[in-house]
Amino acid sequence: MKNKEISQMDLIMEYFKKYLKKEIHHPEIVDWVVEEYKKRTGKVFRDPDRGIRKLSQDGLLIKIKKGVYKYDPDFVSNRQLEEFTASQKAEIFKRDDYRCVVCGRGTGDGVEIHADHIKPKEFGGKAEIENGQTLCA
Ligand SMILES: [Zn+2]
């Protein structure tokens, strides 16, 4: 089940990688992956929309507007660079006293915390301590 999922995602990415930095409209990619998947596996690609949305949420595809996406390898690698490192996270948690800055609960209350970008990565927010805040999960 899991492998099937991955190869569907790979197929979507294959198309986007073929047309680097091109803005691709939803019907174009959906038609291609459905047909190609059928050709290669003999199976039906059930929900290509969900796959595209997932890849966009994961930061692999850039959403231009509703139903239009593109792939830009520079953007993807920049986003990966903007993850907080383990030591940055530790410093953010310490500064915020291991508590969520919104609700005040923290590890002492058995609540899981994580380091959040104040200015989101997709809007150019950097992996800097000043741009980090502790939130509950
Ligand atoms: Zn909270």
Short mmCIF file of N, CA and C and ligand atoms in Angstrom, two decimals:
data_model
loop_
_atom_site.label_atom_id
_atom_site.label_comp_id
_atom_site.label_asym_id
_atom_site.label_seq_id
_atom_site.Cartn_x
_atom_site.Cartn_y
_atom_site.Cartn_z
N MET A 1 0.85 -1.20 0.00
CA MET A 1 0.00 0.00 0.00
C MET A 1 0.88 1.25 0.00
N LYS A 2 1.84 1.25 0.90
CA LYS A 2 2.72 2.41 1.03
C LYS A 2 3.55 2.62 -0.26
N ASN A 3 4.07 1.53 -0.81
CA ASN A 3 4.88 1.62 -2.02
C ASN A 3 4.10 2.17 -3.21
N LYS A 4 2.85 1.76 -3.29
CA LYS A 4 2.00 2.23 -4.38
C LYS A 4 1.85 3.75 -4.28
N GLU A 5 1.62 4.19 -3.06
CA GLU A 5 1.48 5.63 -2.79
C GLU A 5 2.73 6.38 -3.28
N ILE A 6 3.90 5.85 -2.91
CA ILE A 6 5.16 6.51 -3.27
C ILE A 6 5.33 6.59 -4.78
N SER A 7 5.02 5.51 -5.49
CA SER A 7 5.25 5.55 -6.92
C SER A 7 4.28 6.52 -7.62
N GLN A 8 3.11 6.71 -7.03
CA GLN A 8 2.19 7.72 -7.58
C GLN A 8 2.76 9.12 -7.41
N MET A 9 3.30 9.36 -6.22
CA MET A 9 3.94 10.66 -5.95
C MET A 9 5.13 10.87 -6.89
N ASP A 10 5.90 9.80 -7.06
CA ASP A 10 7.06 9.88 -7.95
C ASP A 10 6.63 10.24 -9.37
N LEU A 11 5.53 9.67 -9.78
CA LEU A 11 5.04 9.91 -11.13
C LEU A 11 4.63 11.39 -11.30
N ILE A 12 3.96 11.92 -10.29
CA ILE A 12 3.60 13.34 -10.35
C ILE A 12 4.87 14.19 -10.45
N MET A 13 5.86 13.85 -9.60
CA MET A 13 7.11 14.63 -9.60
C MET A 13 7.85 14.48 -10.93
N GLU A 14 7.75 13.30 -11.52
CA GLU A 14 8.42 13.07 -12.79
C GLU A 14 7.95 14.08 -13.84
N TYR A 15 6.66 14.30 -13.84
CA TYR A 15 6.09 15.25 -14.81
C TYR A 15 6.57 16.68 -14.52
N PHE A 16 6.50 17.05 -13.23
CA PHE A 16 6.93 18.41 -12.87
C PHE A 16 8.42 18.62 -13.15
N LYS A 17 9.21 17.56 -12.96
CA LYS A 17 10.65 17.69 -13.19
C LYS A 17 10.97 17.78 -14.68
N LYS A 18 10.09 17.23 -15.48
CA LYS A 18 10.27 17.32 -16.93
C LYS A 18 10.07 18.76 -17.40
N TYR A 19 9.19 19.46 -16.72
CA TYR A 19 8.89 20.86 -17.11
C TYR A 19 9.28 21.79 -15.96
N LEU A 20 10.57 21.81 -15.67
CA LEU A 20 11.09 22.61 -14.57
C LEU A 20 10.62 24.06 -14.67
N LYS A 21 10.15 24.58 -13.54
CA LYS A 21 9.79 25.99 -13.39
C LYS A 21 8.63 26.42 -14.29
N LYS A 22 7.97 25.44 -14.90
CA LYS A 22 6.81 25.79 -15.71
C LYS A 22 5.55 25.76 -14.82
N GLU A 23 4.68 26.72 -15.02
CA GLU A 23 3.43 26.72 -14.27
C GLU A 23 2.46 25.75 -14.94
N ILE A 24 2.11 24.70 -14.21
CA ILE A 24 1.32 23.63 -14.81
C ILE A 24 -0.09 23.63 -14.23
N HIS A 25 -1.05 23.65 -15.13
CA HIS A 25 -2.44 23.66 -14.70
C HIS A 25 -2.89 22.25 -14.34
N HIS A 26 -3.72 22.21 -13.34
CA HIS A 26 -4.21 20.98 -12.76
C HIS A 26 -4.69 19.93 -13.77
N PRO A 27 -5.59 20.24 -14.72
CA PRO A 27 -6.08 19.19 -15.64
C PRO A 27 -4.97 18.55 -16.46
N GLU A 28 -3.98 19.35 -16.83
CA GLU A 28 -2.86 18.86 -17.64
C GLU A 28 -2.10 17.75 -16.90
N ILE A 29 -1.73 18.01 -15.65
CA ILE A 29 -0.97 17.01 -14.88
C ILE A 29 -1.85 15.81 -14.53
N VAL A 30 -3.10 16.06 -14.18
CA VAL A 30 -4.00 14.96 -13.81
C VAL A 30 -4.19 14.01 -14.99
N ASP A 31 -4.47 14.56 -16.17
CA ASP A 31 -4.66 13.71 -17.35
C ASP A 31 -3.42 12.87 -17.62
N TRP A 32 -2.26 13.51 -17.51
CA TRP A 32 -1.02 12.79 -17.82
C TRP A 32 -0.76 11.67 -16.83
N VAL A 33 -0.83 11.97 -15.51
CA VAL A 33 -0.48 10.93 -14.53
C VAL A 33 -1.48 9.77 -14.55
N VAL A 34 -2.75 10.07 -14.77
CA VAL A 34 -3.75 9.00 -14.80
C VAL A 34 -3.46 8.04 -15.97
N GLU A 35 -3.18 8.63 -17.12
CA GLU A 35 -2.92 7.82 -18.30
C GLU A 35 -1.61 7.04 -18.17
N GLU A 36 -0.58 7.75 -17.70
CA GLU A 36 0.75 7.15 -17.57
C GLU A 36 0.75 6.02 -16.52
N TYR A 37 0.05 6.25 -15.43
CA TYR A 37 -0.01 5.25 -14.36
C TYR A 37 -0.69 3.98 -14.85
N LYS A 38 -1.76 4.17 -15.59
CA LYS A 38 -2.50 3.05 -16.19
C LYS A 38 -1.59 2.27 -17.14
N LYS A 39 -0.84 3.02 -17.95
CA LYS A 39 0.06 2.42 -18.93
C LYS A 39 1.14 1.58 -18.24
N ARG A 40 1.71 2.12 -17.16
CA ARG A 40 2.85 1.46 -16.51
C ARG A 40 2.44 0.35 -15.56
N THR A 41 1.32 0.51 -14.86
CA THR A 41 0.98 -0.45 -13.82
C THR A 41 -0.30 -1.21 -14.12
N GLY A 42 -1.07 -0.73 -15.09
CA GLY A 42 -2.36 -1.34 -15.38
C GLY A 42 -3.42 -0.99 -14.35
N LYS A 43 -3.06 -0.07 -13.45
CA LYS A 43 -4.00 0.27 -12.37
C LYS A 43 -4.52 1.69 -12.52
N VAL A 44 -5.57 1.96 -11.78
CA VAL A 44 -6.17 3.29 -11.82
C VAL A 44 -5.54 4.17 -10.74
N PHE A 45 -5.13 5.36 -11.13
CA PHE A 45 -4.61 6.35 -10.19
C PHE A 45 -5.82 7.00 -9.52
N ARG A 46 -6.05 6.66 -8.24
CA ARG A 46 -7.32 7.00 -7.62
C ARG A 46 -7.51 8.50 -7.36
N ASP A 47 -6.55 9.11 -6.77
CA ASP A 47 -6.81 10.48 -6.33
C ASP A 47 -5.61 11.39 -6.57
N PRO A 48 -5.34 11.71 -7.84
CA PRO A 48 -4.17 12.54 -8.14
C PRO A 48 -4.24 13.92 -7.47
N ASP A 49 -5.44 14.45 -7.29
CA ASP A 49 -5.58 15.77 -6.64
C ASP A 49 -4.96 15.77 -5.26
N ARG A 50 -5.25 14.69 -4.54
CA ARG A 50 -4.74 14.59 -3.17
C ARG A 50 -3.22 14.54 -3.18
N GLY A 51 -2.66 13.78 -4.15
CA GLY A 51 -1.21 13.67 -4.26
C GLY A 51 -0.55 15.01 -4.53
N ILE A 52 -1.16 15.78 -5.42
CA ILE A 52 -0.59 17.09 -5.76
C ILE A 52 -0.66 18.02 -4.55
N ARG A 53 -1.80 17.99 -3.87
CA ARG A 53 -1.94 18.84 -2.67
C ARG A 53 -0.91 18.46 -1.62
N LYS A 54 -0.70 17.16 -1.45
CA LYS A 54 0.26 16.68 -0.45
C LYS A 54 1.68 17.16 -0.79
N LEU A 55 2.05 17.06 -2.05
CA LEU A 55 3.39 17.48 -2.47
C LEU A 55 3.55 18.99 -2.27
N SER A 56 2.47 19.71 -2.46
CA SER A 56 2.51 21.15 -2.25
C SER A 56 2.66 21.46 -0.75
N GLN A 57 1.91 20.72 0.09
CA GLN A 57 2.01 20.93 1.54
C GLN A 57 3.41 20.58 2.04
N ASP A 58 4.00 19.56 1.44
CA ASP A 58 5.34 19.15 1.85
C ASP A 58 6.42 20.09 1.33
N GLY A 59 6.04 21.05 0.51
CA GLY A 59 7.01 22.04 0.03
C GLY A 59 7.75 21.62 -1.22
N LEU A 60 7.33 20.52 -1.86
CA LEU A 60 8.02 20.09 -3.08
C LEU A 60 7.49 20.81 -4.31
N LEU A 61 6.22 21.18 -4.26
CA LEU A 61 5.64 21.94 -5.35
C LEU A 61 5.23 23.31 -4.83
N ILE A 62 5.35 24.31 -5.69
CA ILE A 62 4.92 25.65 -5.31
C ILE A 62 3.51 25.87 -5.86
N LYS A 63 2.62 26.29 -5.00
CA LYS A 63 1.27 26.60 -5.46
C LYS A 63 1.26 28.04 -5.97
N ILE A 64 0.98 28.22 -7.26
CA ILE A 64 0.96 29.55 -7.85
C ILE A 64 -0.38 30.21 -7.54
N LYS A 65 -1.44 29.52 -7.87
CA LYS A 65 -2.80 29.91 -7.47
C LYS A 65 -3.64 28.65 -7.53
N LYS A 66 -4.94 28.80 -7.30
CA LYS A 66 -5.80 27.63 -7.26
C LYS A 66 -5.64 26.80 -8.54
N GLY A 67 -5.20 25.54 -8.37
CA GLY A 67 -5.10 24.65 -9.51
C GLY A 67 -3.88 24.83 -10.40
N VAL A 68 -2.94 25.66 -9.99
CA VAL A 68 -1.72 25.85 -10.77
C VAL A 68 -0.50 25.67 -9.87
N TYR A 69 0.38 24.77 -10.29
CA TYR A 69 1.56 24.46 -9.48
C TYR A 69 2.81 24.47 -10.33
N LYS A 70 3.97 24.66 -9.68
CA LYS A 70 5.21 24.47 -10.41
C LYS A 70 6.28 23.87 -9.51
N TYR A 71 7.32 23.34 -10.15
CA TYR A 71 8.44 22.76 -9.42
C TYR A 71 9.68 23.58 -9.73
N ASP A 72 10.34 24.03 -8.68
CA ASP A 72 11.57 24.81 -8.83
C ASP A 72 12.58 24.27 -7.82
N PRO A 73 13.60 23.55 -8.31
CA PRO A 73 14.54 22.89 -7.39
C PRO A 73 15.25 23.88 -6.46
N ASP A 74 15.48 25.10 -6.90
CA ASP A 74 16.13 26.09 -6.03
C ASP A 74 15.27 26.39 -4.81
N PHE A 75 13.98 26.55 -5.07
CA PHE A 75 13.03 26.85 -4.00
C PHE A 75 13.01 25.70 -2.99
N VAL A 76 12.98 24.47 -3.49
CA VAL A 76 12.92 23.30 -2.60
C VAL A 76 14.15 23.24 -1.71
N SER A 77 15.34 23.43 -2.31
CA SER A 77 16.54 23.32 -1.48
C SER A 77 16.63 24.48 -0.49
N ASN A 78 16.14 25.67 -0.89
CA ASN A 78 16.12 26.78 0.07
C ASN A 78 15.24 26.46 1.26
N ARG A 79 14.10 25.86 0.97
CA ARG A 79 13.19 25.54 2.07
C ARG A 79 13.81 24.55 3.03
N GLN A 80 14.55 23.57 2.49
CA GLN A 80 15.16 22.59 3.38
C GLN A 80 16.23 23.25 4.25
N LEU A 81 16.93 24.23 3.67
CA LEU A 81 17.94 24.95 4.44
C LEU A 81 17.32 25.71 5.60
N GLU A 82 16.05 26.09 5.44
CA GLU A 82 15.42 26.93 6.45
C GLU A 82 14.76 26.16 7.58
N GLU A 83 15.09 24.87 7.70
CA GLU A 83 14.65 24.12 8.88
C GLU A 83 15.55 24.49 10.06
N PHE A 84 14.98 24.55 11.25
CA PHE A 84 15.81 24.78 12.44
C PHE A 84 16.69 23.56 12.71
N THR A 85 17.91 23.81 13.11
CA THR A 85 18.77 22.69 13.52
C THR A 85 18.39 22.28 14.95
N ALA A 86 18.91 21.13 15.36
CA ALA A 86 18.61 20.64 16.71
C ALA A 86 19.06 21.63 17.78
N SER A 87 20.21 22.27 17.55
CA SER A 87 20.71 23.19 18.59
C SER A 87 19.91 24.49 18.59
N GLN A 88 19.46 24.92 17.40
CA GLN A 88 18.58 26.11 17.38
C GLN A 88 17.27 25.82 18.12
N LYS A 89 16.72 24.64 17.88
CA LYS A 89 15.48 24.26 18.56
C LYS A 89 15.67 24.29 20.07
N ALA A 90 16.79 23.70 20.51
CA ALA A 90 17.06 23.65 21.94
C ALA A 90 17.12 25.06 22.53
N GLU A 91 17.71 25.99 21.77
CA GLU A 91 17.84 27.35 22.26
C GLU A 91 16.49 28.08 22.31
N ILE A 92 15.67 27.83 21.29
CA ILE A 92 14.32 28.43 21.25
C ILE A 92 13.48 27.93 22.43
N PHE A 93 13.53 26.60 22.66
CA PHE A 93 12.76 26.02 23.76
C PHE A 93 13.21 26.60 25.11
N LYS A 94 14.52 26.72 25.26
CA LYS A 94 15.07 27.22 26.52
C LYS A 94 14.61 28.67 26.74
N ARG A 95 14.73 29.49 25.70
CA ARG A 95 14.33 30.90 25.79
C ARG A 95 12.86 31.02 26.19
N ASP A 96 12.01 30.14 25.63
CA ASP A 96 10.57 30.20 25.91
C ASP A 96 10.18 29.37 27.13
N ASP A 97 11.19 28.92 27.88
CA ASP A 97 10.97 28.18 29.12
C ASP A 97 10.19 26.87 28.88
N TYR A 98 10.43 26.27 27.71
CA TYR A 98 9.82 24.98 27.37
C TYR A 98 8.29 25.01 27.42
N ARG A 99 7.73 26.21 27.09
CA ARG A 99 6.29 26.37 27.11
C ARG A 99 5.80 26.95 25.79
N CYS A 100 4.59 26.56 25.42
CA CYS A 100 3.93 27.12 24.24
C CYS A 100 3.68 28.61 24.49
N VAL A 101 4.09 29.46 23.55
CA VAL A 101 3.95 30.91 23.76
C VAL A 101 2.48 31.34 23.65
N VAL A 102 1.62 30.49 23.11
CA VAL A 102 0.20 30.84 22.97
C VAL A 102 -0.60 30.43 24.21
N CYS A 103 -0.46 29.17 24.62
CA CYS A 103 -1.33 28.70 25.72
C CYS A 103 -0.58 28.47 27.02
N GLY A 104 0.73 28.56 27.00
CA GLY A 104 1.49 28.46 28.24
C GLY A 104 1.74 27.05 28.75
N ARG A 105 1.19 26.07 28.06
CA ARG A 105 1.45 24.70 28.50
C ARG A 105 2.80 24.23 27.94
N GLY A 106 3.41 23.30 28.61
CA GLY A 106 4.72 22.87 28.15
C GLY A 106 5.07 21.47 28.58
N THR A 107 6.35 21.17 28.44
CA THR A 107 6.80 19.80 28.72
C THR A 107 6.49 19.41 30.17
N GLY A 108 6.49 20.40 31.08
CA GLY A 108 6.18 20.14 32.48
C GLY A 108 4.75 19.63 32.67
N ASP A 109 3.87 19.99 31.73
CA ASP A 109 2.48 19.52 31.79
C ASP A 109 2.27 18.29 30.92
N GLY A 110 3.36 17.72 30.45
CA GLY A 110 3.25 16.53 29.60
C GLY A 110 2.83 16.87 28.17
N VAL A 111 2.99 18.14 27.79
CA VAL A 111 2.58 18.55 26.44
C VAL A 111 3.80 18.57 25.52
N GLU A 112 3.62 18.07 24.34
CA GLU A 112 4.71 18.05 23.36
C GLU A 112 4.87 19.44 22.74
N ILE A 113 6.10 19.91 22.61
CA ILE A 113 6.32 21.23 22.03
C ILE A 113 7.15 21.12 20.74
N HIS A 114 6.99 22.11 19.89
CA HIS A 114 7.85 22.15 18.71
C HIS A 114 8.22 23.59 18.35
N ALA A 115 9.27 23.73 17.57
CA ALA A 115 9.75 25.05 17.18
C ALA A 115 9.07 25.47 15.89
N ASP A 116 8.37 26.59 15.94
CA ASP A 116 7.58 27.08 14.81
C ASP A 116 8.26 28.32 14.22
N HIS A 117 8.17 28.47 12.89
CA HIS A 117 8.66 29.69 12.25
C HIS A 117 7.62 30.80 12.43
N ILE A 118 8.00 31.94 13.01
CA ILE A 118 7.06 33.05 13.16
C ILE A 118 6.67 33.56 11.76
N LYS A 119 7.67 33.86 10.95
CA LYS A 119 7.40 34.15 9.55
C LYS A 119 7.62 32.84 8.79
N PRO A 120 6.58 32.30 8.15
CA PRO A 120 6.69 30.96 7.56
C PRO A 120 7.76 30.86 6.48
N LYS A 121 8.30 29.67 6.34
CA LYS A 121 9.34 29.40 5.34
C LYS A 121 8.87 29.75 3.94
N GLU A 122 7.59 29.43 3.63
CA GLU A 122 7.12 29.68 2.26
C GLU A 122 7.04 31.17 1.95
N PHE A 123 7.13 32.03 2.99
CA PHE A 123 7.17 33.46 2.73
C PHE A 123 8.56 34.03 3.01
N GLY A 124 9.55 33.16 2.97
CA GLY A 124 10.92 33.60 3.11
C GLY A 124 11.42 33.70 4.54
N GLY A 125 10.66 33.15 5.50
CA GLY A 125 11.10 33.16 6.89
C GLY A 125 12.35 32.31 7.07
N LYS A 126 13.31 32.84 7.80
CA LYS A 126 14.61 32.17 7.92
C LYS A 126 14.67 31.29 9.16
N ALA A 127 15.62 30.35 9.13
CA ALA A 127 15.87 29.52 10.30
C ALA A 127 16.81 30.27 11.24
N GLU A 128 16.26 31.27 11.91
CA GLU A 128 17.04 32.02 12.90
C GLU A 128 16.27 31.98 14.21
N ILE A 129 17.04 32.00 15.32
CA ILE A 129 16.42 31.90 16.64
C ILE A 129 15.31 32.95 16.79
N GLU A 130 15.58 34.17 16.28
CA GLU A 130 14.62 35.27 16.42
C GLU A 130 13.32 34.98 15.66
N ASN A 131 13.42 34.13 14.65
CA ASN A 131 12.22 33.79 13.89
C ASN A 131 11.55 32.51 14.40
N GLY A 132 11.98 32.06 15.56
CA GLY A 132 11.42 30.82 16.10
C GLY A 132 10.58 31.10 17.33
N GLN A 133 9.56 30.29 17.54
CA GLN A 133 8.76 30.36 18.77
C GLN A 133 8.31 28.95 19.13
N THR A 134 8.12 28.77 20.43
CA THR A 134 7.71 27.46 20.91
C THR A 134 6.19 27.35 20.87
N LEU A 135 5.69 26.30 20.24
CA LEU A 135 4.24 26.04 20.23
C LEU A 135 3.99 24.61 20.67
N CYS A 136 2.79 24.38 21.20
CA CYS A 136 2.44 23.00 21.52
C CYS A 136 2.07 22.27 20.23
N ALA A 137 2.20 20.97 20.26
CA ALA A 137 2.01 20.20 19.01
C ALA A 137 0.52 20.08 18.68
ZN ZN B 1 -0.31 25.88 22.97
#
